[in-house]
Amino acid sequence: MKDKQELIRVVRSNMGTVSIDFTGKSPGRGAYICNNLDCLQRAIKTRGLERSFKTAVPKCIYEELLRQGSV
């Protein structure tokens, strides 16, 4: 199991908007994804966030996750 600081939290608010939660405290349904390129690409390919949130995840969220993961 990875430490929470090694993960990126993505959250779907009660209004249905999906965003990256940099604080880890935003209200709503949260999903954690590991902060490396392989995990991010696998999540995109398998549409893991869409399944977790039961809603479409905007392309800009994936683009930002890829930028965060490449650091």
PDB file of C-alpha atoms in Angstrom:
ATOM      1  CA  MET A   1       0.000   0.000   0.000  1.00  0.00           C
ATOM      2  CA  LYS A   2       1.308   3.421  -0.915  1.00  0.00           C
ATOM      3  CA  ASP A   3       1.578   6.364   1.421  1.00  0.00           C
ATOM      4  CA  LYS A   4      -1.107   9.013   0.932  1.00  0.00           C
ATOM      5  CA  GLN A   5       1.526  11.613  -0.009  1.00  0.00           C
ATOM      6  CA  GLU A   6       2.540   9.448  -2.985  1.00  0.00           C
ATOM      7  CA  LEU A   7      -0.980   9.555  -4.441  1.00  0.00           C
ATOM      8  CA  ILE A   8      -3.044  12.140  -6.289  1.00  0.00           C
ATOM      9  CA  ARG A   9      -6.651  12.605  -5.189  1.00  0.00           C
ATOM     10  CA  VAL A  10      -9.315  13.301  -7.768  1.00  0.00           C
ATOM     11  CA  VAL A  11     -12.742  14.307  -6.496  1.00  0.00           C
ATOM     12  CA  ARG A  12     -16.269  14.523  -7.897  1.00  0.00           C
ATOM     13  CA  SER A  13     -18.261  17.208  -6.138  1.00  0.00           C
ATOM     14  CA  ASN A  14     -21.937  16.948  -5.246  1.00  0.00           C
ATOM     15  CA  MET A  15     -22.602  19.116  -8.311  1.00  0.00           C
ATOM     16  CA  GLY A  16     -20.949  16.478 -10.520  1.00  0.00           C
ATOM     17  CA  THR A  17     -17.786  18.385 -11.420  1.00  0.00           C
ATOM     18  CA  VAL A  18     -14.523  16.463 -11.413  1.00  0.00           C
ATOM     19  CA  SER A  19     -11.316  18.134 -10.255  1.00  0.00           C
ATOM     20  CA  ILE A  20      -7.892  17.346  -8.842  1.00  0.00           C
ATOM     21  CA  ASP A  21      -7.813  17.802  -5.077  1.00  0.00           C
ATOM     22  CA  PHE A  22      -4.389  19.149  -4.167  1.00  0.00           C
ATOM     23  CA  THR A  23      -5.334  19.619  -0.486  1.00  0.00           C
ATOM     24  CA  GLY A  24      -6.806  16.157   0.033  1.00  0.00           C
ATOM     25  CA  LYS A  25      -9.724  17.702   1.908  1.00  0.00           C
ATOM     26  CA  SER A  26     -12.227  18.733  -0.761  1.00  0.00           C
ATOM     27  CA  PRO A  27     -15.742  17.413  -0.124  1.00  0.00           C
ATOM     28  CA  GLY A  28     -17.197  14.845  -2.481  1.00  0.00           C
ATOM     29  CA  ARG A  29     -16.452  11.382  -3.780  1.00  0.00           C
ATOM     30  CA  GLY A  30     -12.691  10.919  -3.948  1.00  0.00           C
ATOM     31  CA  ALA A  31     -10.478   8.501  -5.830  1.00  0.00           C
ATOM     32  CA  TYR A  32      -6.732   8.127  -5.432  1.00  0.00           C
ATOM     33  CA  ILE A  33      -4.329   7.403  -8.242  1.00  0.00           C
ATOM     34  CA  CYS A  34      -0.609   6.739  -7.942  1.00  0.00           C
ATOM     35  CA  ASN A  35       1.670   9.509  -9.096  1.00  0.00           C
ATOM     36  CA  ASN A  36       3.612   7.719 -11.828  1.00  0.00           C
ATOM     37  CA  LEU A  37       3.205   7.604 -15.571  1.00  0.00           C
ATOM     38  CA  ASP A  38       2.396   3.876 -15.805  1.00  0.00           C
ATOM     39  CA  CYS A  39      -0.469   4.102 -13.305  1.00  0.00           C
ATOM     40  CA  LEU A  40      -1.865   7.202 -14.970  1.00  0.00           C
ATOM     41  CA  GLN A  41      -1.787   5.647 -18.428  1.00  0.00           C
ATOM     42  CA  ARG A  42      -3.453   2.491 -17.112  1.00  0.00           C
ATOM     43  CA  ALA A  43      -6.204   4.550 -15.445  1.00  0.00           C
ATOM     44  CA  ILE A  44      -6.830   6.411 -18.697  1.00  0.00           C
ATOM     45  CA  LYS A  45      -6.891   3.218 -20.763  1.00  0.00           C
ATOM     46  CA  THR A  46      -9.228   1.338 -18.411  1.00  0.00           C
ATOM     47  CA  ARG A  47     -11.376   4.413 -17.658  1.00  0.00           C
ATOM     48  CA  GLY A  48     -10.940   3.728 -13.958  1.00  0.00           C
ATOM     49  CA  LEU A  49     -11.939   7.211 -12.813  1.00  0.00           C
ATOM     50  CA  GLU A  50     -15.119   7.103 -14.898  1.00  0.00           C
ATOM     51  CA  ARG A  51     -16.065   3.830 -13.224  1.00  0.00           C
ATOM     52  CA  SER A  52     -15.315   5.194  -9.760  1.00  0.00           C
ATOM     53  CA  PHE A  53     -17.276   8.386 -10.289  1.00  0.00           C
ATOM     54  CA  LYS A  54     -19.988   6.970 -12.584  1.00  0.00           C
ATOM     55  CA  THR A  55     -19.572  10.064 -14.754  1.00  0.00           C
ATOM     56  CA  ALA A  56     -17.397  11.313 -17.601  1.00  0.00           C
ATOM     57  CA  VAL A  57     -14.038  12.774 -16.615  1.00  0.00           C
ATOM     58  CA  PRO A  58     -13.002  15.800 -18.709  1.00  0.00           C
ATOM     59  CA  LYS A  59      -9.928  15.389 -20.894  1.00  0.00           C
ATOM     60  CA  CYS A  60      -8.283  18.374 -19.161  1.00  0.00           C
ATOM     61  CA  ILE A  61      -8.238  16.404 -15.874  1.00  0.00           C
ATOM     62  CA  TYR A  62      -6.279  13.594 -17.522  1.00  0.00           C
ATOM     63  CA  GLU A  63      -3.916  16.097 -19.136  1.00  0.00           C
ATOM     64  CA  GLU A  64      -3.235  17.712 -15.750  1.00  0.00           C
ATOM     65  CA  LEU A  65      -2.721  14.286 -14.143  1.00  0.00           C
ATOM     66  CA  LEU A  66      -0.183  13.418 -16.831  1.00  0.00           C
ATOM     67  CA  ARG A  67       1.647  16.699 -16.172  1.00  0.00           C
ATOM     68  CA  GLN A  68       1.672  15.970 -12.422  1.00  0.00           C
ATOM     69  CA  GLY A  69       2.865  12.403 -12.995  1.00  0.00           C
ATOM     70  CA  SER A  70       5.715  13.410 -15.245  1.00  0.00           C
ATOM     71  CA  VAL A  71       7.304  15.620 -12.565  1.00  0.00           C
TER      72      VAL A  71
END
